[in-house]
GROMACS .gro file of C-alpha atoms in nm:
model
  205
    1UNK     CA    1   4.531  -5.161  -3.434
    2UNK     CA    2   4.184  -5.262  -3.549
    3UNK     CA    3   4.213  -5.484  -3.853
    4UNK     CA    4   3.870  -5.564  -3.996
    5UNK     CA    5   3.752  -5.903  -4.111
    6UNK     CA    6   3.717  -5.897  -4.491
    7UNK     CA    7   3.423  -6.111  -4.601
    8UNK     CA    8   3.342  -6.208  -4.960
    9UNK     CA    9   2.964  -6.226  -4.977
   10UNK     CA   10   2.711  -6.397  -5.201
   11UNK     CA   11   2.597  -6.120  -5.435
   12UNK     CA   12   2.259  -6.270  -5.525
   13UNK     CA   13   2.043  -6.024  -5.332
   14UNK     CA   14   2.247  -5.727  -5.445
   15UNK     CA   15   2.225  -5.817  -5.811
   16UNK     CA   16   1.859  -5.910  -5.810
   17UNK     CA   17   1.761  -5.604  -5.611
   18UNK     CA   18   1.946  -5.327  -5.788
   19UNK     CA   19   2.108  -5.456  -6.105
   20UNK     CA   20   1.815  -5.415  -6.340
   21UNK     CA   21   1.768  -5.058  -6.222
   22UNK     CA   22   2.125  -4.939  -6.271
   23UNK     CA   23   2.257  -5.169  -6.542
   24UNK     CA   24   2.211  -4.910  -6.816
   25UNK     CA   25   2.434  -4.666  -6.630
   26UNK     CA   26   2.733  -4.898  -6.645
   27UNK     CA   27   2.705  -5.096  -6.964
   28UNK     CA   28   2.482  -5.120  -7.273
   29UNK     CA   29   2.170  -5.332  -7.215
   30UNK     CA   30   2.237  -5.700  -7.279
   31UNK     CA   31   1.976  -5.891  -7.474
   32UNK     CA   32   2.179  -6.189  -7.595
   33UNK     CA   33   2.088  -6.498  -7.390
   34UNK     CA   34   2.444  -6.632  -7.372
   35UNK     CA   35   2.572  -6.298  -7.251
   36UNK     CA   36   2.289  -6.278  -6.999
   37UNK     CA   37   2.387  -6.618  -6.862
   38UNK     CA   38   2.729  -6.475  -6.775
   39UNK     CA   39   2.548  -6.255  -6.524
   40UNK     CA   40   2.399  -6.548  -6.337
   41UNK     CA   41   2.438  -6.592  -5.963
   42UNK     CA   42   2.662  -6.894  -6.016
   43UNK     CA   43   2.892  -6.718  -6.261
   44UNK     CA   44   2.931  -6.405  -6.053
   45UNK     CA   45   2.989  -6.591  -5.728
   46UNK     CA   46   3.244  -6.814  -5.900
   47UNK     CA   47   3.434  -6.498  -5.989
   48UNK     CA   48   3.400  -6.380  -5.630
   49UNK     CA   49   3.547  -6.708  -5.508
   50UNK     CA   50   3.842  -6.660  -5.744
   51UNK     CA   51   3.894  -6.312  -5.605
   52UNK     CA   52   3.884  -6.440  -5.248
   53UNK     CA   53   4.135  -6.718  -5.320
   54UNK     CA   54   4.377  -6.468  -5.475
   55UNK     CA   55   4.326  -6.210  -5.200
   56UNK     CA   56   4.359  -6.421  -4.887
   57UNK     CA   57   4.738  -6.477  -4.896
   58UNK     CA   58   4.784  -6.099  -4.922
   59UNK     CA   59   4.513  -5.978  -4.685
   60UNK     CA   60   4.702  -5.938  -4.360
   61UNK     CA   61   5.005  -5.771  -4.518
   62UNK     CA   62   4.795  -5.530  -4.721
   63UNK     CA   63   4.547  -5.436  -4.449
   64UNK     CA   64   4.807  -5.402  -4.174
   65UNK     CA   65   5.042  -5.224  -4.414
   66UNK     CA   66   4.796  -4.954  -4.516
   67UNK     CA   67   4.702  -4.889  -4.152
   68UNK     CA   68   5.066  -4.840  -4.058
   69UNK     CA   69   5.138  -4.627  -4.365
   70UNK     CA   70   4.850  -4.390  -4.292
   71UNK     CA   71   4.874  -4.413  -3.914
   72UNK     CA   72   4.501  -4.483  -3.880
   73UNK     CA   73   4.266  -4.764  -3.783
   74UNK     CA   74   3.956  -4.888  -3.956
   75UNK     CA   75   3.636  -4.793  -3.773
   76UNK     CA   76   3.458  -5.096  -3.912
   77UNK     CA   77   3.520  -5.442  -3.768
   78UNK     CA   78   3.382  -5.618  -4.075
   79UNK     CA   79   3.395  -5.513  -4.440
   80UNK     CA   80   3.182  -5.709  -4.683
   81UNK     CA   81   3.284  -5.740  -5.047
   82UNK     CA   82   3.032  -5.810  -5.320
   83UNK     CA   83   3.083  -5.870  -5.692
   84UNK     CA   84   2.874  -5.736  -5.977
   85UNK     CA   85   2.911  -5.708  -6.355
   86UNK     CA   86   2.957  -5.331  -6.343
   87UNK     CA   87   3.205  -5.118  -6.533
   88UNK     CA   88   3.340  -4.965  -6.212
   89UNK     CA   89   3.419  -5.080  -5.860
   90UNK     CA   90   3.302  -4.900  -5.546
   91UNK     CA   91   3.409  -4.864  -5.185
   92UNK     CA   92   3.079  -4.768  -5.013
   93UNK     CA   93   2.942  -5.040  -5.019
   94UNK     CA   94   3.235  -5.237  -5.153
   95UNK     CA   95   3.143  -5.381  -5.490
   96UNK     CA   96   3.416  -5.522  -5.713
   97UNK     CA   97   3.351  -5.548  -6.084
   98UNK     CA   98   3.370  -5.899  -6.229
   99UNK     CA   99   3.586  -5.794  -6.525
  100UNK     CA  100   3.921  -5.846  -6.352
  101UNK     CA  101   4.161  -6.135  -6.349
  102UNK     CA  102   4.204  -6.255  -5.989
  103UNK     CA  103   4.556  -6.117  -5.951
  104UNK     CA  104   4.443  -5.775  -6.070
  105UNK     CA  105   4.151  -5.791  -5.827
  106UNK     CA  106   4.403  -5.789  -5.541
  107UNK     CA  107   4.508  -5.439  -5.646
  108UNK     CA  108   4.152  -5.318  -5.696
  109UNK     CA  109   4.043  -5.444  -5.352
  110UNK     CA  110   4.344  -5.274  -5.194
  111UNK     CA  111   4.251  -4.951  -5.374
  112UNK     CA  112   3.892  -4.961  -5.246
  113UNK     CA  113   4.002  -5.048  -4.892
  114UNK     CA  114   4.230  -4.744  -4.887
  115UNK     CA  115   3.929  -4.529  -4.974
  116UNK     CA  116   3.746  -4.679  -4.676
  117UNK     CA  117   4.040  -4.629  -4.440
  118UNK     CA  118   4.100  -4.268  -4.547
  119UNK     CA  119   3.737  -4.168  -4.508
  120UNK     CA  120   3.610  -4.385  -4.223
  121UNK     CA  121   3.877  -4.432  -3.960
  122UNK     CA  122   3.882  -4.396  -3.583
  123UNK     CA  123   4.050  -4.055  -3.604
  124UNK     CA  124   3.787  -3.884  -3.818
  125UNK     CA  125   3.418  -3.876  -3.897
  126UNK     CA  126   3.278  -4.011  -4.222
  127UNK     CA  127   3.251  -3.664  -4.376
  128UNK     CA  128   3.343  -3.673  -4.744
  129UNK     CA  129   3.317  -3.298  -4.799
  130UNK     CA  130   3.532  -3.214  -4.498
  131UNK     CA  131   3.799  -3.463  -4.601
  132UNK     CA  132   3.810  -3.336  -4.958
  133UNK     CA  133   3.838  -2.976  -4.834
  134UNK     CA  134   4.144  -3.079  -4.632
  135UNK     CA  135   4.299  -3.240  -4.937
  136UNK     CA  136   4.231  -2.932  -5.153
  137UNK     CA  137   4.449  -2.737  -4.912
  138UNK     CA  138   4.724  -2.998  -4.937
  139UNK     CA  139   4.714  -3.047  -5.314
  140UNK     CA  140   4.627  -2.700  -5.439
  141UNK     CA  141   4.739  -2.764  -5.796
  142UNK     CA  142   4.463  -3.020  -5.853
  143UNK     CA  143   4.115  -2.894  -5.935
  144UNK     CA  144   3.944  -3.211  -6.058
  145UNK     CA  145   3.758  -3.376  -5.770
  146UNK     CA  146   3.814  -3.735  -5.883
  147UNK     CA  147   4.186  -3.677  -5.933
  148UNK     CA  148   4.206  -3.505  -5.595
  149UNK     CA  149   4.067  -3.795  -5.391
  150UNK     CA  150   4.293  -4.042  -5.573
  151UNK     CA  151   4.619  -3.864  -5.491
  152UNK     CA  152   4.632  -4.001  -5.133
  153UNK     CA  153   4.486  -4.333  -5.248
  154UNK     CA  154   4.757  -4.383  -5.508
  155UNK     CA  155   5.032  -4.267  -5.273
  156UNK     CA  156   4.930  -4.522  -5.009
  157UNK     CA  157   4.882  -4.786  -5.275
  158UNK     CA  158   5.239  -4.736  -5.394
  159UNK     CA  159   5.371  -4.758  -5.039
  160UNK     CA  160   5.184  -5.084  -4.987
  161UNK     CA  161   5.293  -5.238  -5.317
  162UNK     CA  162   5.655  -5.115  -5.317
  163UNK     CA  163   5.748  -5.112  -4.949
  164UNK     CA  164   5.515  -5.361  -4.779
  165UNK     CA  165   5.468  -5.629  -5.045
  166UNK     CA  166   5.798  -5.558  -5.223
  167UNK     CA  167   5.611  -5.591  -5.553
  168UNK     CA  168   5.665  -5.264  -5.745
  169UNK     CA  169   5.533  -5.437  -6.056
  170UNK     CA  170   5.186  -5.387  -5.907
  171UNK     CA  171   5.240  -5.012  -5.894
  172UNK     CA  172   5.357  -5.017  -6.255
  173UNK     CA  173   5.052  -5.217  -6.363
  174UNK     CA  174   4.811  -4.991  -6.177
  175UNK     CA  175   4.957  -4.688  -6.352
  176UNK     CA  176   4.920  -4.860  -6.687
  177UNK     CA  177   4.561  -4.963  -6.615
  178UNK     CA  178   4.477  -4.604  -6.516
  179UNK     CA  179   4.646  -4.441  -6.814
  180UNK     CA  180   4.327  -4.413  -7.019
  181UNK     CA  181   4.118  -4.264  -6.739
  182UNK     CA  182   4.234  -3.904  -6.715
  183UNK     CA  183   4.150  -3.825  -6.348
  184UNK     CA  184   4.326  -4.140  -6.229
  185UNK     CA  185   4.621  -4.069  -6.459
  186UNK     CA  186   4.640  -3.711  -6.328
  187UNK     CA  187   4.652  -3.845  -5.973
  188UNK     CA  188   4.930  -4.090  -6.058
  189UNK     CA  189   5.123  -3.815  -6.241
  190UNK     CA  190   5.101  -3.599  -5.931
  191UNK     CA  191   5.222  -3.883  -5.710
  192UNK     CA  192   5.517  -3.939  -5.943
  193UNK     CA  193   5.610  -3.570  -5.948
  194UNK     CA  194   5.576  -3.502  -5.575
  195UNK     CA  195   5.667  -3.846  -5.443
  196UNK     CA  196   5.442  -4.090  -5.259
  197UNK     CA  197   5.633  -4.054  -4.932
  198UNK     CA  198   5.592  -3.677  -4.933
  199UNK     CA  199   5.218  -3.708  -4.997
  200UNK     CA  200   5.183  -3.959  -4.714
  201UNK     CA  201   5.370  -3.722  -4.482
  202UNK     CA  202   5.122  -3.448  -4.568
  203UNK     CA  203   4.809  -3.652  -4.502
  204UNK     CA  204   4.950  -3.788  -4.174
  205UNK     CA  205   5.008  -3.438  -4.029
   0.00000   0.00000   0.00000
């Protein structure tokens, strides 16, 4: 199995290059000086260090666990994680919002890594449309695209939290945190109704 190195990277270049251009898409413009200071390189990288410290004791179990659950290997040997004061987190490239407490960041990083593994593994090409077409055939009841792609993510996440880490409280918290975002809630509702093990069986076939 190919388990990638997870690197937490200084986000200075990222923030200074793109943040001013896309800030308005993710939060209201900030004009207050004190609030602006919270977006400094030092503040953001301090948060990234907190994330890394929380993540490291879990890394091997989570990464190896998701590979075994899905039956796939990462294509990438190295995955870099950046932090930014965005509303959302992303998997391509991996950018984790700075709004989380470190323990919650563990769950968010696992979530984004599952996206990477599902889309970009050694058994398939990085073809988002093709992958989503496959999932539409598996989960025909779901029409919303965001909900659709999170059904396998949430199923694998539950397997990792419940069966690998033996920490079902993380599954419970993730459901609670997603309850106000309808596509994520719809995906979790589907996983609850069908069962995470059944969904994993489908995507492994």
